[in-house]
Short mmCIF file of C-alpha atoms in Angstrom, two decimals:
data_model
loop_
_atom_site.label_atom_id
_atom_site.label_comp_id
_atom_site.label_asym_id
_atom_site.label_seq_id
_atom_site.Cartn_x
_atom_site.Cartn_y
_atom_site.Cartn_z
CA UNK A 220 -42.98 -19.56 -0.27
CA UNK A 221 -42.37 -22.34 -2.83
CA UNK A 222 -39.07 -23.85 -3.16
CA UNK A 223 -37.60 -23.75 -6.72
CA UNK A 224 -36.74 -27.39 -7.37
CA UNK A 225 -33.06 -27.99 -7.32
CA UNK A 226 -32.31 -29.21 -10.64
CA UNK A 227 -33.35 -25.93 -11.92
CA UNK A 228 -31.23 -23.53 -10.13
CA UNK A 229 -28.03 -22.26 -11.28
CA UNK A 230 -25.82 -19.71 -9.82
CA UNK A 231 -23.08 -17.65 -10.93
CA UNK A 232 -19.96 -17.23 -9.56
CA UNK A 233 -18.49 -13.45 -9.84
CA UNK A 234 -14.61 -14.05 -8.90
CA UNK A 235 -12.63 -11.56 -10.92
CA UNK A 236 -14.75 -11.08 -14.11
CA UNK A 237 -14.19 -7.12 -14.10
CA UNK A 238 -10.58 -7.76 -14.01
CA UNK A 239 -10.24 -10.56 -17.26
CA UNK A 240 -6.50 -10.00 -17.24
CA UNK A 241 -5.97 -10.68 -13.36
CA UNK A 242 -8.15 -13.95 -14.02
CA UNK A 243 -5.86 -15.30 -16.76
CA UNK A 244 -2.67 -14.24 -14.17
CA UNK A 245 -4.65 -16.15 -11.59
CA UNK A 246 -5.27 -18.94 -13.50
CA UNK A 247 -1.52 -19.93 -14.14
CA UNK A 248 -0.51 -19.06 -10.61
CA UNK A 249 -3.07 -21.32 -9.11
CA UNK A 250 -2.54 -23.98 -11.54
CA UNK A 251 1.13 -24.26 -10.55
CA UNK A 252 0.57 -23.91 -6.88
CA UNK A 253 -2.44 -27.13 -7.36
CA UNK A 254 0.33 -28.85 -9.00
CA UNK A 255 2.73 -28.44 -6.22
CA UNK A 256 -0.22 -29.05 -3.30
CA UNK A 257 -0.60 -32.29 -5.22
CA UNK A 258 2.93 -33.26 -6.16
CA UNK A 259 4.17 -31.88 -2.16
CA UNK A 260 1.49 -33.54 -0.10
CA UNK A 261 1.26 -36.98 -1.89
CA UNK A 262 5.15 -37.44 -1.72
CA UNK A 263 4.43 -36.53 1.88
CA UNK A 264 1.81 -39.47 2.13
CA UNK A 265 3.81 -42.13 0.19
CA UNK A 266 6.92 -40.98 2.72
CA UNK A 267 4.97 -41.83 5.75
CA UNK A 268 3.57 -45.32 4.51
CA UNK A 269 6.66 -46.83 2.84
CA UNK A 270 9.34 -45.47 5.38
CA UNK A 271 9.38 -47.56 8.81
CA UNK A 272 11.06 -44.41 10.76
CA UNK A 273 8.01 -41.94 10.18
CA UNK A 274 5.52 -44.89 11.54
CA UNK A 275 5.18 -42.62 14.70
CA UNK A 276 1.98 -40.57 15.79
CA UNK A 277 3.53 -37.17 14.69
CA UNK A 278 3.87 -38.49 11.07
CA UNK A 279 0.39 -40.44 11.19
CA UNK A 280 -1.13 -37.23 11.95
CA UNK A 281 0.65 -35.12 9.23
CA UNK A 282 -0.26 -38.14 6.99
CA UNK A 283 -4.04 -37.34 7.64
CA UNK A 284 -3.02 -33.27 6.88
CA UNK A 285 -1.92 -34.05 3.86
CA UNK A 286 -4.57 -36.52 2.61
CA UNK A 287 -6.90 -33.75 4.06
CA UNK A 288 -5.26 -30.90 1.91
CA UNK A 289 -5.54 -33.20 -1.19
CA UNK A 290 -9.29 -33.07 -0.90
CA UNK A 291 -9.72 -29.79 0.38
CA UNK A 292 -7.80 -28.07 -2.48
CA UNK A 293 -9.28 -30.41 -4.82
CA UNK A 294 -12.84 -29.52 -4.29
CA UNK A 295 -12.83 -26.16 -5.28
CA UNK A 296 -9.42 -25.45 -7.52
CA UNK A 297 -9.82 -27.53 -10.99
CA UNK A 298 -13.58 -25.75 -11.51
CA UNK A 299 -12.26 -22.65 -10.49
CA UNK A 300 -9.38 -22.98 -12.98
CA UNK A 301 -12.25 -23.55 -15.47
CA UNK A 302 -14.03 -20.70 -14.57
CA UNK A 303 -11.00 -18.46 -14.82
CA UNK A 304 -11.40 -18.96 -19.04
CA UNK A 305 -14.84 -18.78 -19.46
CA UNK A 306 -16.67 -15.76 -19.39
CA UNK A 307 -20.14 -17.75 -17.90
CA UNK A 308 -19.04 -18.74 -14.86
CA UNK A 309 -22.03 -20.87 -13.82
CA UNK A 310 -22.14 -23.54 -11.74
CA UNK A 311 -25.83 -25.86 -10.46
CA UNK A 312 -27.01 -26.21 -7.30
CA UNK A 313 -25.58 -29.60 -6.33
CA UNK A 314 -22.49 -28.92 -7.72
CA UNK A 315 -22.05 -26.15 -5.44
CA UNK A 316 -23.60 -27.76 -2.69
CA UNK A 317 -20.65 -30.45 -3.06
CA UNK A 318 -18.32 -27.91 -3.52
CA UNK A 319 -19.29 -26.26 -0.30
CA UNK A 320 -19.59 -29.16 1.85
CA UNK A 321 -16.60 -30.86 1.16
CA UNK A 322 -14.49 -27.91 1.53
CA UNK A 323 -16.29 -26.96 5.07
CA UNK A 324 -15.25 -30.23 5.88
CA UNK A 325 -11.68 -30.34 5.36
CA UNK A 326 -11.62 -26.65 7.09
CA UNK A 327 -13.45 -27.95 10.20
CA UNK A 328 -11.42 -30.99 9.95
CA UNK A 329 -7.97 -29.67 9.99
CA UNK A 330 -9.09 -27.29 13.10
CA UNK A 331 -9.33 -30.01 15.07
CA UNK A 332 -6.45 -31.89 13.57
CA UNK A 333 -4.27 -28.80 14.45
CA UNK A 334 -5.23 -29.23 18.18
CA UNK A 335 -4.49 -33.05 17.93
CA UNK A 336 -0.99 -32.50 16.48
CA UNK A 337 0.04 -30.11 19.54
CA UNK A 338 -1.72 -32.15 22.36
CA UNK A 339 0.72 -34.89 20.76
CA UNK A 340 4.06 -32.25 20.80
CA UNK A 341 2.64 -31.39 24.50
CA UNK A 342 3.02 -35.10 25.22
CA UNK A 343 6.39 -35.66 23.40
CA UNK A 344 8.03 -32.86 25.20
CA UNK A 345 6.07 -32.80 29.13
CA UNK A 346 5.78 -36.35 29.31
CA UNK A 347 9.03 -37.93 26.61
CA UNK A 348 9.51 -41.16 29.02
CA UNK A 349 6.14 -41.95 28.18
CA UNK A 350 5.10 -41.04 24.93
CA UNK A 351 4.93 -44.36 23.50
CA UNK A 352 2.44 -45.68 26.01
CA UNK A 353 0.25 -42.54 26.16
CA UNK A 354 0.29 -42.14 22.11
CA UNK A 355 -0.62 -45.53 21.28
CA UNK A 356 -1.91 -46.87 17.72
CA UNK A 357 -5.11 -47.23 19.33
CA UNK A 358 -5.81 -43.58 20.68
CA UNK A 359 -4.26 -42.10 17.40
CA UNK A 360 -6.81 -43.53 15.23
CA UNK A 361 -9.36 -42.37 17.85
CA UNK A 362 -8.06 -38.86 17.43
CA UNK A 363 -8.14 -38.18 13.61
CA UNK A 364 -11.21 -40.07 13.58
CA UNK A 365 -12.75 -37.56 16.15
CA UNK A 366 -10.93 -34.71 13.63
CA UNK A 367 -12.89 -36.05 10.58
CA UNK A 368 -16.22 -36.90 12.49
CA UNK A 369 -16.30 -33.06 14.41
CA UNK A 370 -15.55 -32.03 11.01
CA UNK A 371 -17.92 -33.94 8.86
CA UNK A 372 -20.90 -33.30 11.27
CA UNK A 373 -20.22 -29.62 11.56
CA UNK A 374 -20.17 -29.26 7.96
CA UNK A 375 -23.40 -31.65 7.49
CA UNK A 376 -25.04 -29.52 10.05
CA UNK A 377 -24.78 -26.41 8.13
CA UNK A 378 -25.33 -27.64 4.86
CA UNK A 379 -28.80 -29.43 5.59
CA UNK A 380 -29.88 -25.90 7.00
CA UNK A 381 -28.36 -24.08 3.84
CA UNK A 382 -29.95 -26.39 1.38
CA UNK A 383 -33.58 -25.94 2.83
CA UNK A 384 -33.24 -22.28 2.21
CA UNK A 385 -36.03 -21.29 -0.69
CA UNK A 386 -33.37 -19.52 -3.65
CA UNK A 387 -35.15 -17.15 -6.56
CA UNK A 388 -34.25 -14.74 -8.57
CA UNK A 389 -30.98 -13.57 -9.99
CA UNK A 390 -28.37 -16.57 -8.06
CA UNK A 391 -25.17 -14.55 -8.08
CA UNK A 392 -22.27 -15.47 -5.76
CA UNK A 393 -19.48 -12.89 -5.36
CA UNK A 394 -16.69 -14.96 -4.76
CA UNK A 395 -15.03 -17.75 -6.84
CA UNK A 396 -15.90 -20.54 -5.11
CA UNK A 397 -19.22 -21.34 -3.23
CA UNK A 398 -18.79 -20.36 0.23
CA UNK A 399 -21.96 -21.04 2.77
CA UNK A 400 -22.05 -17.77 3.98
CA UNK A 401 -22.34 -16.15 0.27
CA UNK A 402 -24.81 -18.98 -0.47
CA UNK A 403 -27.12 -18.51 2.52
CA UNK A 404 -27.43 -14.50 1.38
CA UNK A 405 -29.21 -15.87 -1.71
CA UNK A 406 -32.02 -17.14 -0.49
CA UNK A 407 -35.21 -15.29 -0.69
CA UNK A 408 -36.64 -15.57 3.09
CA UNK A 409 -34.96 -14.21 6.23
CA UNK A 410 -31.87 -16.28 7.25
CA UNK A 411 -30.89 -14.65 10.63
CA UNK A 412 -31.22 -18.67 12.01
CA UNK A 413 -28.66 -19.66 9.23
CA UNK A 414 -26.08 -16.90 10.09
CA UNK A 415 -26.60 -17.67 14.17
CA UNK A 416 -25.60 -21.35 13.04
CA UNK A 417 -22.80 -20.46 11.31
CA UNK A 418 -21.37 -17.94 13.58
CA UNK A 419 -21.69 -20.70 16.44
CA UNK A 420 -19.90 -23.08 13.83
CA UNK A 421 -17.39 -20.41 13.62
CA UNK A 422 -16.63 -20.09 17.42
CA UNK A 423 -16.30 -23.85 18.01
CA UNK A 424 -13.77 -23.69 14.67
CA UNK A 425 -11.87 -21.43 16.82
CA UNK A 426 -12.05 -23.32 20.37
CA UNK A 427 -9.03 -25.82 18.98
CA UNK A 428 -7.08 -22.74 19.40
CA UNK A 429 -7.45 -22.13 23.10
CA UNK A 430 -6.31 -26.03 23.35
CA UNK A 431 -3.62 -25.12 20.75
CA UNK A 432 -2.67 -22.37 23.05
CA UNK A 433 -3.26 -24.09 26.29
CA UNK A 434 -0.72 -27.03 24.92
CA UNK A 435 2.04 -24.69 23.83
CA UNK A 436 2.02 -22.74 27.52
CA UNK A 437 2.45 -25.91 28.72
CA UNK A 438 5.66 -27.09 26.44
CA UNK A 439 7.12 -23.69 27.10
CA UNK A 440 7.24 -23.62 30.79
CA UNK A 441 8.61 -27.24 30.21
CA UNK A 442 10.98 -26.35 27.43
CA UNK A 443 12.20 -23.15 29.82
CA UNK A 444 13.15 -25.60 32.56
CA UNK A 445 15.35 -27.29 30.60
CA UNK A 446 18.61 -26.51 31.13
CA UNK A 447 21.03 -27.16 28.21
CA UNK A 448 20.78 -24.67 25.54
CA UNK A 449 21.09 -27.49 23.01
CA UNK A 450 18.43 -29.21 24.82
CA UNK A 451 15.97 -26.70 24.59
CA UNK A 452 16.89 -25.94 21.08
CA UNK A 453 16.24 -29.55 20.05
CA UNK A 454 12.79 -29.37 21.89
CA UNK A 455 11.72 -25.82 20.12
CA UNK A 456 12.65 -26.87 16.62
CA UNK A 457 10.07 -30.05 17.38
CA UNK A 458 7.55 -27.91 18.03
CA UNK A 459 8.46 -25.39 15.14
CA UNK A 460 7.02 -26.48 11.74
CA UNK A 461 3.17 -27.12 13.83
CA UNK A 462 3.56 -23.91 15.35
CA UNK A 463 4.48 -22.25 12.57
CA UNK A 464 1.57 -24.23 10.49
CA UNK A 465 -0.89 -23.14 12.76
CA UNK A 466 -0.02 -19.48 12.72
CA UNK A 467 -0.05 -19.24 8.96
CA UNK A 468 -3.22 -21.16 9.25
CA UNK A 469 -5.15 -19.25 12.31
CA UNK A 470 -2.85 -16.22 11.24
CA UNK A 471 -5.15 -15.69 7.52
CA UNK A 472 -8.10 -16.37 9.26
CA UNK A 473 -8.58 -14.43 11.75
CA UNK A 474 -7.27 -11.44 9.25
CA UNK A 475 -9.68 -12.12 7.05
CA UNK A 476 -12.64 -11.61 9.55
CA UNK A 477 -11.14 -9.36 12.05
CA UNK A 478 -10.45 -7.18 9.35
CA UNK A 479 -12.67 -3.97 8.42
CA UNK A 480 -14.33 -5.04 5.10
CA UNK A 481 -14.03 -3.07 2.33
CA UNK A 482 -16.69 -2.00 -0.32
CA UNK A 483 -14.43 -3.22 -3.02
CA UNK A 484 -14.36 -6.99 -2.10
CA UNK A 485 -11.69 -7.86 -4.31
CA UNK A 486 -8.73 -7.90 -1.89
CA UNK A 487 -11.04 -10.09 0.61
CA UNK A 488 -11.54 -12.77 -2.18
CA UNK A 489 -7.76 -13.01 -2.84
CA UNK A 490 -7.21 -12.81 0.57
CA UNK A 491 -9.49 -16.18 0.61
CA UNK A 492 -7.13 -17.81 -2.34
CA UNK A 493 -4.36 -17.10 -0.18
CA UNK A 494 -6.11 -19.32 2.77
CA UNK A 495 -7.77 -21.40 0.22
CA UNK A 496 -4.77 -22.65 -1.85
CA UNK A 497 -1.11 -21.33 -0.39
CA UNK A 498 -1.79 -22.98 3.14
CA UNK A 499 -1.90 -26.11 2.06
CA UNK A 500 0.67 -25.48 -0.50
CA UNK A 501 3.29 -24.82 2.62
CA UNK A 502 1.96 -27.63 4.78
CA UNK A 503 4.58 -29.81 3.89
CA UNK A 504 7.58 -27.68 2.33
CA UNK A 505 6.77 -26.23 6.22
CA UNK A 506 7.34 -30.09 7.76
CA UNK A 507 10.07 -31.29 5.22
CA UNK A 508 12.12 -28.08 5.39
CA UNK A 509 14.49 -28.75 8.04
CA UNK A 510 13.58 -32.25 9.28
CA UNK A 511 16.47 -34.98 9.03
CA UNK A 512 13.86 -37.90 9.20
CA UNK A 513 11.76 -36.83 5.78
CA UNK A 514 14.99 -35.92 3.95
CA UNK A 515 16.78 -39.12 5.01
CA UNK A 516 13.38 -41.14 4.37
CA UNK A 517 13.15 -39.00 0.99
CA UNK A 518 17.18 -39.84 -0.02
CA UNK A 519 15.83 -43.74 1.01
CA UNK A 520 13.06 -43.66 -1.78
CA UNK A 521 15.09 -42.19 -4.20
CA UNK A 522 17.78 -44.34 -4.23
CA UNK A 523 15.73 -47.75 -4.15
CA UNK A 524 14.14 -46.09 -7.29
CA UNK A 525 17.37 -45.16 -8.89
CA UNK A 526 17.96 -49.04 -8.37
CA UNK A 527 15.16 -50.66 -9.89
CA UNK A 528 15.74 -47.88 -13.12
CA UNK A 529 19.76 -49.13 -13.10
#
């Protein structure tokens, strides 16, 4: 069969459009929440660079989180607030190839990042005497580099198979963003290969889970042996904000294909916002909400710049 040439294919992207009114209700709530992911994660960047307490692995890794959330929320949100007030909701074929890719990306990316972040609590709490010589600069920057490279090269893998797919006919995608699986139903030739691919993408997404897991029965049987209550109190609410992070995280996922699916796919698509945008909206109101370093740094910053106003 002969491949329609790129530059002439356009798809559509369904979202809500039989429910106009939920659209324009969607469109202000996801507005607000972009602002926040913005506003939230980028104070949580400039916090980690200007403020000499956070320059420790735990922060260097949230750091990369919420540079990764930026982009992630970024590729997909501002043309999907567009699309909420236009009744054609079209988008071309390398725009949604971007779209997809980058967003695959920052998912596969922050799997692996997850796992990072709680081999480095497994560290801080089994091994505290040394921490500082097993989490050196050196094998941090190996480790988010390994994050984005597993990330970018699972993502590149299933995009170059996607985008050799032959596409025809009527290019409708029901969802509101492009999402590979959706995209890879288009095409006019069998795709079992595609969907194999992707489902073994899928499974190694998950296998920073079992490490996740692995870690965290690890700091428990530590954390149990300790035997001040104060003690292990201290060393639980170190562990908290990841764990809770990577339960809201793996929590929607799994949920969302665990789940029976129903013939009205509207409640999986929000289902998807909810993953898509409100995850990385709590990322850091998760980290900053009870941690004495980022308000203190936080109080720090505001006061120099209520000095240089005065």
């Amino acid at each position: 069969m002969e491949r329609t040439n790129w530059t002439e294919i356009e798809f559509i992207l369904q979202g809500l459009s039989e429910y106009p009114r939920a659209e324009k209700f969607l469109f202000v709530m996801c507005l607000v929440m972009y602002l926040v992911i913005l506003l939230g994660n980028s104070t949580f960047i400039v916090l980690t660079l200007l403020e000499a307490r956070l320059h420790i692995p735990m922060y260097f890794f949230l750091g990369n989180l919420s540079f990764l959330d930026i982009w992630y929320t970024s590729s997909f949100i501002p043309s999907m607030l567009i699309h909420f007030l236009l009744e054609k909701k079209t988008i071309s074929f390398t725009r949604c190839v971007v779209q997809m890719s980058v967003s695959y990306t920052m998912g596969s990316t922050e799997c692996v990042l997850l796992a990072v972040m709680a081999y480095d609590r497994y560290v801080a709490i089994c091994n505290p005497l040394r921490y500082s010589i097993i989490m050196g600069k050196a094998l941090c920057i190996q480790m988010a580099a390994l994050s984005w490279g597993l990330g970018f090269l699972n993502s590149l893998t299933e995009t170059v198979l996607a985008i050799r797919l032959p596409f025809c006919g009527k290019n409708i995608i029901n969802h509101f963003v492009c999402e590979i699986l959706a995209f890879v139903k288009l095409a006019c030739t069998d795709i079992s290969f595609n969907e194999i691919i992707i489902m073994l993408g899928n499974v190694i997404l998950f296998s920073p889970l079992l490490l996740i897991c692995i870690s965290y029965i690890f700091i428990l049987s530590t954390v149990l042996r300790i035997n001040s209550a104060e003690g292990r109190k201290k060393a639980f609410s170190t562990c908290s904000a990841h764990l809770t992070v990577v339960i809201v995280f793996y929590g929607t996922i799994l949920f969302m294909y665990m789940k029976p699916k129903s013939k009205d796919s509207a409640f999986d698509k929000l289902i998807a916002l909810f993953y898509g945008i409100v995850t990385p909206m709590l990322n850091p109101i998760i980290y900053s909400l009870r941690n004495t370093e980022v308000h203190g740094a936080m109080r720090k910053l505001m006061s120099r710049h209520w000095f240089w106003r005065k």
